[in-house]
Coordinates of C-alpha atoms in Angstrom, one line a residue:
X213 CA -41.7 65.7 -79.3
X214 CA -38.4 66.8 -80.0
X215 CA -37.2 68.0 -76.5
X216 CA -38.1 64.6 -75.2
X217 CA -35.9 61.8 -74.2
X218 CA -34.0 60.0 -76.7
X219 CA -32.6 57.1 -74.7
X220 CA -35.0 54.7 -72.8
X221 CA -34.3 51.6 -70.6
X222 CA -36.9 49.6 -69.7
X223 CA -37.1 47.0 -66.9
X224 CA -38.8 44.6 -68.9
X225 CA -39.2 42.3 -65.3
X226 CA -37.9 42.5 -61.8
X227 CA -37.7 39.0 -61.5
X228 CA -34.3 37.6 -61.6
X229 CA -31.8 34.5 -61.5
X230 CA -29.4 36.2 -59.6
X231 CA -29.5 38.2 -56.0
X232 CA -26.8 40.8 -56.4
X233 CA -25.5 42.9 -53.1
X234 CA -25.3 45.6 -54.5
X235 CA -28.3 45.9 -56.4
X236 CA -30.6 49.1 -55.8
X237 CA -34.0 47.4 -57.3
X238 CA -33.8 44.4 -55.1
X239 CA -35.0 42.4 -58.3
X240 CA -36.0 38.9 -57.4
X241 CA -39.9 38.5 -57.9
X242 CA -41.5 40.1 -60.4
X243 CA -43.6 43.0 -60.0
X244 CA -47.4 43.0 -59.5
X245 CA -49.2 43.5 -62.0
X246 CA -46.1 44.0 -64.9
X247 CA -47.2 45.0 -68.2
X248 CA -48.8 42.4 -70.5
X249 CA -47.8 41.9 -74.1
X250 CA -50.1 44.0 -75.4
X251 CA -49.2 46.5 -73.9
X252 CA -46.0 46.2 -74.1
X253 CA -46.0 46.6 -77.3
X254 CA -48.6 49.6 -77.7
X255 CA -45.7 51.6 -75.3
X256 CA -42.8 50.3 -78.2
X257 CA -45.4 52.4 -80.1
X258 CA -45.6 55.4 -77.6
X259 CA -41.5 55.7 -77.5
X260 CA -41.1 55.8 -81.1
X261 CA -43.8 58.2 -81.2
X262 CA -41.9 60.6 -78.9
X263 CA -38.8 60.7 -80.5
X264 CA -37.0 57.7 -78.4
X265 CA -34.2 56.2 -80.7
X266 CA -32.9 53.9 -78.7
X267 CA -34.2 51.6 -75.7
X268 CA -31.9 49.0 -73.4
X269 CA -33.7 46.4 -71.9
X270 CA -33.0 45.4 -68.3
X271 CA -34.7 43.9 -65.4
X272 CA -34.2 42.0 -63.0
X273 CA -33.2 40.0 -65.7
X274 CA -35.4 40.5 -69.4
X275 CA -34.7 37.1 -70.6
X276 CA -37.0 35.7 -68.0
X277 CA -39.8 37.7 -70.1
X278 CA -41.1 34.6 -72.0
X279 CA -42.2 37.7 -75.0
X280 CA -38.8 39.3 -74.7
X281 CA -37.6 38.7 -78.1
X282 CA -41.2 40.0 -79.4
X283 CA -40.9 43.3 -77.5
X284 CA -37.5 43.6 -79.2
X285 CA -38.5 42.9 -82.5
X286 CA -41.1 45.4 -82.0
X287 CA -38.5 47.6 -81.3
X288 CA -36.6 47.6 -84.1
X289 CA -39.6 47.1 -86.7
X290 CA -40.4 50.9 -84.9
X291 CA -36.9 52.5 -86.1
X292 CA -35.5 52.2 -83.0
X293 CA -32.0 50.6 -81.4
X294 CA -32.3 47.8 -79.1
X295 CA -29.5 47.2 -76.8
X296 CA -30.0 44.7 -73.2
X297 CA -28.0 44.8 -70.1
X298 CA -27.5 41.1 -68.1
X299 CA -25.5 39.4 -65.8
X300 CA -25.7 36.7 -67.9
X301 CA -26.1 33.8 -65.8
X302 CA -29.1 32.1 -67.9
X303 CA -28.5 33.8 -71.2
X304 CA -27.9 30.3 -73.4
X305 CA -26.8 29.8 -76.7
X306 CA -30.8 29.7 -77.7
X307 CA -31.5 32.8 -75.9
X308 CA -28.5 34.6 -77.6
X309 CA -29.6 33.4 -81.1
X310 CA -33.5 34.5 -80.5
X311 CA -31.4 37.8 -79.5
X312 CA -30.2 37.8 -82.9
X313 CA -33.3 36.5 -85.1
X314 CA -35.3 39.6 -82.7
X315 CA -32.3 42.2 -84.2
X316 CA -31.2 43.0 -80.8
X317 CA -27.3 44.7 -81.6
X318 CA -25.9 44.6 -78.4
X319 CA -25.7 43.0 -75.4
X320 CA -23.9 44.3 -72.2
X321 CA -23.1 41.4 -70.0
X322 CA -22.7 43.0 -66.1
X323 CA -18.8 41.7 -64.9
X324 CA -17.7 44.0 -61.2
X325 CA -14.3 42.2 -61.0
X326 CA -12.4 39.2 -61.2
X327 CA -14.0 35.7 -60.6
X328 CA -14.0 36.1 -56.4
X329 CA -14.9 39.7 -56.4
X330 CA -17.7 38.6 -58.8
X331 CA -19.4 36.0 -57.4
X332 CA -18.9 37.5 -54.0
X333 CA -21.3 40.6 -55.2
X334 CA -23.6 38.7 -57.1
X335 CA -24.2 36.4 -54.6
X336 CA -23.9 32.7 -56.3
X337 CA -20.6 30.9 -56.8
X338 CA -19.9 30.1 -61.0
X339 CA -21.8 33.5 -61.5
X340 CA -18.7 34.6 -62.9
X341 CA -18.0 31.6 -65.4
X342 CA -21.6 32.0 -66.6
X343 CA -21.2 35.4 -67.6
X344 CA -18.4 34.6 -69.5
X345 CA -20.4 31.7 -71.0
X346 CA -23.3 34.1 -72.2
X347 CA -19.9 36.3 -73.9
X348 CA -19.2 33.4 -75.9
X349 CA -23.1 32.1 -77.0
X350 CA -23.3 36.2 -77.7
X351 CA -20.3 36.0 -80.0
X352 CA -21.5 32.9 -81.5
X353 CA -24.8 34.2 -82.5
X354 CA -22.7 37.8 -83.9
X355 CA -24.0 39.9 -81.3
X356 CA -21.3 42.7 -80.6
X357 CA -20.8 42.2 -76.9
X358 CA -20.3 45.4 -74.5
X359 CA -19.2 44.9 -70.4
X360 CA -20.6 46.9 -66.8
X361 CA -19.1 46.9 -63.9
X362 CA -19.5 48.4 -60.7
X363 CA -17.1 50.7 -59.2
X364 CA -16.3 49.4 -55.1
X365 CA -14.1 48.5 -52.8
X366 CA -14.8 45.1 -53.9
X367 CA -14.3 45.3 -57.9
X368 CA -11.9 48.4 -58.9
X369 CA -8.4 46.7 -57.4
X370 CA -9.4 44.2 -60.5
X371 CA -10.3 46.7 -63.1
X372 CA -7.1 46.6 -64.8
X373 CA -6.8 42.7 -65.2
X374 CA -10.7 43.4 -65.9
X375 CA -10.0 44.9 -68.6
X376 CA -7.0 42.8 -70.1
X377 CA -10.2 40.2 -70.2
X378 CA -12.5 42.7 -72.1
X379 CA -10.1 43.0 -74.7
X380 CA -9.2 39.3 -75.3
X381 CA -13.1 38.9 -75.7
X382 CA -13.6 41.3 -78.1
X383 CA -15.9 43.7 -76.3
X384 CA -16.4 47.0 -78.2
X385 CA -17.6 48.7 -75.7
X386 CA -16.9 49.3 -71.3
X387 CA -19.2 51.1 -69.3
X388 CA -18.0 52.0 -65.6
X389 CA -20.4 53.8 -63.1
X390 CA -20.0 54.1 -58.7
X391 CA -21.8 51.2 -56.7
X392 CA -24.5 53.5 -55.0
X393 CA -26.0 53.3 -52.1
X394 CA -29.8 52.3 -53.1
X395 CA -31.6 48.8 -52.3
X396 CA -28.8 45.9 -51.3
X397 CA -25.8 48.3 -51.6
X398 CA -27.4 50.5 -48.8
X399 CA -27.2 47.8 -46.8
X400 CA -23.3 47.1 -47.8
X401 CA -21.8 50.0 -46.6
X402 CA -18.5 48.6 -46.1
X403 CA -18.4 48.3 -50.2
X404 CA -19.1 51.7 -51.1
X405 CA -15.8 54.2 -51.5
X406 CA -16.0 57.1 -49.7
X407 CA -15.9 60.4 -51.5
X408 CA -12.0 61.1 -50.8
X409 CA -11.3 58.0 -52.6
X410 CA -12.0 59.3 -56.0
X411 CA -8.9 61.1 -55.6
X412 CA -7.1 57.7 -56.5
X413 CA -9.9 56.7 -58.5
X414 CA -10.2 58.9 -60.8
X415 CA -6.9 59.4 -62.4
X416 CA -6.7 55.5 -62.5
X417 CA -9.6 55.5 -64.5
X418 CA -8.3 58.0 -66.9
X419 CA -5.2 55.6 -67.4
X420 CA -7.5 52.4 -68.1
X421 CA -10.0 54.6 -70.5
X422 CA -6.7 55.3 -72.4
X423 CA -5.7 51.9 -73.0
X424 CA -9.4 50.7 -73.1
X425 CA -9.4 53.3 -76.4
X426 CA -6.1 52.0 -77.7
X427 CA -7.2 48.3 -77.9
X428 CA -10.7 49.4 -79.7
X429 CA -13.0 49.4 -76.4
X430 CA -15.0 52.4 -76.2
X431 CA -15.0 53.7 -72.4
X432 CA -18.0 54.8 -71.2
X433 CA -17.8 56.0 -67.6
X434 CA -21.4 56.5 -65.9
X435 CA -23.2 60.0 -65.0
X436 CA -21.5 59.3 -62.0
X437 CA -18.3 59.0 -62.7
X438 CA -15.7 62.4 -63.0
X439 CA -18.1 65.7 -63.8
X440 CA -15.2 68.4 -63.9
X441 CA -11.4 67.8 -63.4
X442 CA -8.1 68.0 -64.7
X443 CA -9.2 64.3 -66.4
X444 CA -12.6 64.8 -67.8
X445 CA -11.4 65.1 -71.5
X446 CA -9.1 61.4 -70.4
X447 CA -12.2 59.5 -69.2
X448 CA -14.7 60.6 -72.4
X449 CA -11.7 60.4 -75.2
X450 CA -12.7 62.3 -78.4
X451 CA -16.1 62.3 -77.5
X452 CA -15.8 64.5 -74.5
X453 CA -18.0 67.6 -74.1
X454 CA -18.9 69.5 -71.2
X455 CA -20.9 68.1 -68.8
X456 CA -24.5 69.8 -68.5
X457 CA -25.9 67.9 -65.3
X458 CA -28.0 65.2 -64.9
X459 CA -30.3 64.1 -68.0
X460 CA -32.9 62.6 -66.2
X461 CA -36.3 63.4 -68.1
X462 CA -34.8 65.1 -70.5
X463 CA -32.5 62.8 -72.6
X464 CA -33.0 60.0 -70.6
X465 CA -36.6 57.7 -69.6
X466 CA -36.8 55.3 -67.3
X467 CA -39.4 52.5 -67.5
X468 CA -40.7 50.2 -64.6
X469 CA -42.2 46.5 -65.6
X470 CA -45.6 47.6 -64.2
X471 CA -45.6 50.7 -66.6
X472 CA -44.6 53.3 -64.3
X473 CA -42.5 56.4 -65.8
X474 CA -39.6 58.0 -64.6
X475 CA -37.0 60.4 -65.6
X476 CA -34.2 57.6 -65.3
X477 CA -34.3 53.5 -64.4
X478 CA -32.3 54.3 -61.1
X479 CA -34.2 56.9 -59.4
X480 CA -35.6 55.9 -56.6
X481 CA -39.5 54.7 -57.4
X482 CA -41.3 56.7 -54.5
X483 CA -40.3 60.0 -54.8
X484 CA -39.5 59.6 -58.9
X485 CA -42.6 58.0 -60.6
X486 CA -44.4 60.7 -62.7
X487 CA -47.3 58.4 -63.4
X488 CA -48.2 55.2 -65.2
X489 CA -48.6 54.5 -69.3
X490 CA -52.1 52.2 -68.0
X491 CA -53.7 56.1 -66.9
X492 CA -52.1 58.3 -69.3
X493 CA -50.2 58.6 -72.5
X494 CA -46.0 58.6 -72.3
X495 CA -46.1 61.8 -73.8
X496 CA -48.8 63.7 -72.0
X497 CA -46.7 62.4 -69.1
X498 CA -43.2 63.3 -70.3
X499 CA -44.8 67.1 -71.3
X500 CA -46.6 67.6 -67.7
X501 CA -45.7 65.6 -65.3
X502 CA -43.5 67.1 -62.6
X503 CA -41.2 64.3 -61.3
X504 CA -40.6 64.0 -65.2
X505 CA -39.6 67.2 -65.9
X506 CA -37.6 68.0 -63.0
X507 CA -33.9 68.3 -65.2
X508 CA -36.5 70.8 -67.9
X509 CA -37.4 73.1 -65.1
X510 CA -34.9 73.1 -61.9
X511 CA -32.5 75.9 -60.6
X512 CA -29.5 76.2 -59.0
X513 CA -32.3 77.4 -56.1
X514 CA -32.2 73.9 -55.4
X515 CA -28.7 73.1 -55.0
X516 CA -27.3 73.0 -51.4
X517 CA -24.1 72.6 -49.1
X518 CA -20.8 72.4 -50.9
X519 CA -23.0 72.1 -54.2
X520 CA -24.7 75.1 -53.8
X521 CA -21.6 77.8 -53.8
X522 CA -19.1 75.5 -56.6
X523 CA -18.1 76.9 -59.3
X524 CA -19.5 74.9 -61.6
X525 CA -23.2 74.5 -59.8
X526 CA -25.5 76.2 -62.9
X527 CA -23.7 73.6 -65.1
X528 CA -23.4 70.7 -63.2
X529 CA -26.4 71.1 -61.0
X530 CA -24.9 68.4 -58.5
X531 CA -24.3 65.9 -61.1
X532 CA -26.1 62.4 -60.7
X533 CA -29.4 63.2 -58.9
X534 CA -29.5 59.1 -58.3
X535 CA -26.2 59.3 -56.6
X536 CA -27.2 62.2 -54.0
X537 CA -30.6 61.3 -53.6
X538 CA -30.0 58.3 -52.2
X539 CA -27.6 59.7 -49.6
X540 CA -30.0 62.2 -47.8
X541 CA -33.3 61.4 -49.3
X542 CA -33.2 64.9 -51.3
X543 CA -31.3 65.7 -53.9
X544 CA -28.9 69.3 -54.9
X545 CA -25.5 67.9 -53.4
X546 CA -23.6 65.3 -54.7
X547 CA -20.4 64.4 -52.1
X548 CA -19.2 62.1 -54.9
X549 CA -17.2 64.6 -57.4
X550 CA -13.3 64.2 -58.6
X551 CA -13.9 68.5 -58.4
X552 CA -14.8 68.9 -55.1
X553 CA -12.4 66.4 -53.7
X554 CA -9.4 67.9 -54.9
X555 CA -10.6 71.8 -53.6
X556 CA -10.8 69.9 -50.4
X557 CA -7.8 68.1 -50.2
X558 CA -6.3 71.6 -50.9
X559 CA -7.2 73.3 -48.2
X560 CA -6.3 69.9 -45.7
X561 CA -10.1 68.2 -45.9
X562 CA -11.4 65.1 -47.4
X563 CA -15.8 64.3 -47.0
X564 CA -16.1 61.0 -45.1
X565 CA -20.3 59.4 -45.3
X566 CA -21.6 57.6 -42.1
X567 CA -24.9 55.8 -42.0
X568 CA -27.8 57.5 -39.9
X569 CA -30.6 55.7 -40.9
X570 CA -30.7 51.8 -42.4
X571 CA -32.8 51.5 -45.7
X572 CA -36.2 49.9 -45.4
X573 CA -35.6 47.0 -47.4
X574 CA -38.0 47.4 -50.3
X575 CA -37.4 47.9 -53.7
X576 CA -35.3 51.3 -55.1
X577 CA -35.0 52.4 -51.5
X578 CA -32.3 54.3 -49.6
X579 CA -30.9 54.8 -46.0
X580 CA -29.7 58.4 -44.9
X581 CA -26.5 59.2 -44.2
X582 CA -23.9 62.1 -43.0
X583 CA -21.4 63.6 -44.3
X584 CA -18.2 64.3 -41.7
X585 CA -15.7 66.9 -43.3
X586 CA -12.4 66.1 -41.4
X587 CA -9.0 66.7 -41.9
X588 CA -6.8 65.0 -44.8
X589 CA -4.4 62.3 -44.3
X590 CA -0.8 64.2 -45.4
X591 CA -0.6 62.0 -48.7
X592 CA -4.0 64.0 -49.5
X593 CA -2.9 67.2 -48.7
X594 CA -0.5 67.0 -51.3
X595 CA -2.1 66.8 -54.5
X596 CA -1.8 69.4 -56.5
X597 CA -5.6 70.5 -58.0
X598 CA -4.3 71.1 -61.7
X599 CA -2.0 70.1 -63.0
X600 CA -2.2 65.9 -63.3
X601 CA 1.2 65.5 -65.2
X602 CA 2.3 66.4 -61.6
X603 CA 0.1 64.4 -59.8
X604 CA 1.4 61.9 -57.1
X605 CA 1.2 58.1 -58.0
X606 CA -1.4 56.9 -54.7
X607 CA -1.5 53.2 -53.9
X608 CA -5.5 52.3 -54.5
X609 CA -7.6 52.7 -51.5
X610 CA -5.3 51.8 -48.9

């Protein structure tokens, strides 16, 4: 296609071993009606058809696919990189060498803090310990091993002995994104961090890409995680470019196990589905389908509250449309920005969220909440907004 997405993760299954808090999708049982092998691989077909280059594999968890190693030697005969995300608690020695024979090159194995903080989100005692077991059958087998972790109240105080782990193992790679609130974390409030919080978030994570960098781990911080700022060129290292908004759609496709298409795997389903590979073709889809195009063809016209009027609003079009989405069931502001919060904290305000509305309990769903612009606490007040050689040392979300 050529303006198409290039990047494709595909819930291969919701089923799953584990029963995370904070997980949006809710994964547990599988889907009805998930795609069958055959057509699972005519879609391999379909991505490498419209340009797609490379394609994660997710779930729930994809291992529990009993043709998951088929759909990713597919993937590679079709020219295309195959990476999979997991939290690793049944990934075995056999299922990381089948990983291998299939040609899969990486494997991302989910870790959100230390062994308590861990096991506490995930929801199963020794979820921790089996993670770090699937690292080691990974690295036996010679598959280059990459890390995920969620950004909380529960998992950031360990990042930094979190990642003194990641570079004993050997991991080349770190991604980092914000626990949203979508599925079980909607109904974890308590975890989330609030939007003034970044403030001490965000120049910590700067420090920790740095040294992540210097020991050969590649940082890779989440559509989520920074937009503008005085640390924005810290967080993406050499490879930092200006950000141009969300890529939902447009660099990025999202695939559900029952073949239905959206713009990116954490949007939620109802509102983000642009149709289904069983009724039509991935690229008649991807070329007219309005939930699928919605990064090609919005406006700042869109935007709204303190996203509307920023400086940066054509380029940054509220950032991660998953993030604000799922906050006020429509998306066009994005509360969760290192930018914003320092304008705020100069003028004496910090954004605080409070529930309205619980989420439904299904999968990929959202509560609503409110934001509450109040006054700063004094250590907020003063931080200076540009210069960060300058920049008070905070304790971490006190």
């Amino acid at each position: 296609m050529g303006d198409g997405p290039i990047y494709a993760v595909w819930e291969l299954t919701l089923r799953c071993d584990l029963a995370c808090g904070h997980c949006g999708s809710r994964a547990g049982r599988p889907r009805e009606r998930e795609l069958s092998t055959a057509e699972a691989l005519d879609l391999v077909a379909q991505m490498a058809g419209v340009g797609v280059t490379e394609v994660t594999l997710i779930g729930g968890e994809a291992y529990l696919r009993d043709d998951w190693t088929e759909i990713a030697r597919a993937i590679r005969k079709a020219g295309m990189r195959c990476t999979v995300t997991t939290g690793g608690r049944g990934l075995t020695a056999e299922r990381a060498r089948a990983a291998a024979d299939a040609g899969v090159q990486s494997v991302s194995v989910s870790l959100d803090g230390m062994e308590a903080a861990h096991d506490r989100q995930r929801g199963l005692a020794g979820s921790f310990r089996a993670a770090l077991a699937a690292i080691a059958h990974l690295r036996e087998a010679g598959i280059p091993v990459a890390a995920n972790s969620q950004i909380n109240r529960l998992s950031f105080p360990d990042f930094d002995s979190l990642l003194d782990l990641l570079i004993s193992k050997g991991a080349h790679a770190w991604q980092v994104q914000l626990t949203v609130a979508m599925g079980r974390a909607a109904d974890r409030f308590d975890w989330l961090l609030q939007p003034y919080e970044l403030l001490r978030v965000i120049p910590h994570l700067a420090q920790l890409a740095e040294r992540a960098r210097d020991n050969g781990v590649r940082f890779w911080p989440g559509n989520n995680v920074g937009y503008f700022g005085p640390y924005a060129e810290s967080l993406m290292g050499s490879q930092a470019t200006a950000y141009r908004g969300c890529g939902a759609g447009a660099s990025v496709l999202g695939i559900e196990a029952d073949g239905g298409i959206k713009g990116c795997p954490s949007l939620p389903s109802a509102d983000y589905v642009g149709g289904n590979v069983r009724v039509d073709s991935l690229a008649n889809l991807l070329r007219q389908s309005t939930p699928l195009r919605f990064t090609r063809d919005r406006t700042i016209d869109e935007l709204w509250g303190y996203c509307r009027d920023c400086y940066y609003a054509d380029e940054c079009r509220a950032g991660c449309t998953w993030t604000g989405h799922v906050l006020f069931g429509r998306r066009g502001n994005n509360p969760y920005c290192h930018h914003r919060a320092l304008e705020l904290a100069q003028i004496g305000k910090r954004e605080r969220l409070a529930p309205i509305a619980p989420a439904p309990g299904q999968p990929f769903d959202h509560g609503l909440f409110e934001i509450i612009l109040e006054e700063a606490d004094d250590d907020l007040r003063t931080l200076p907004a540009t210069d960060q050689r300058q920049r008070k040392r905070l304790p971490l979300l006190q």
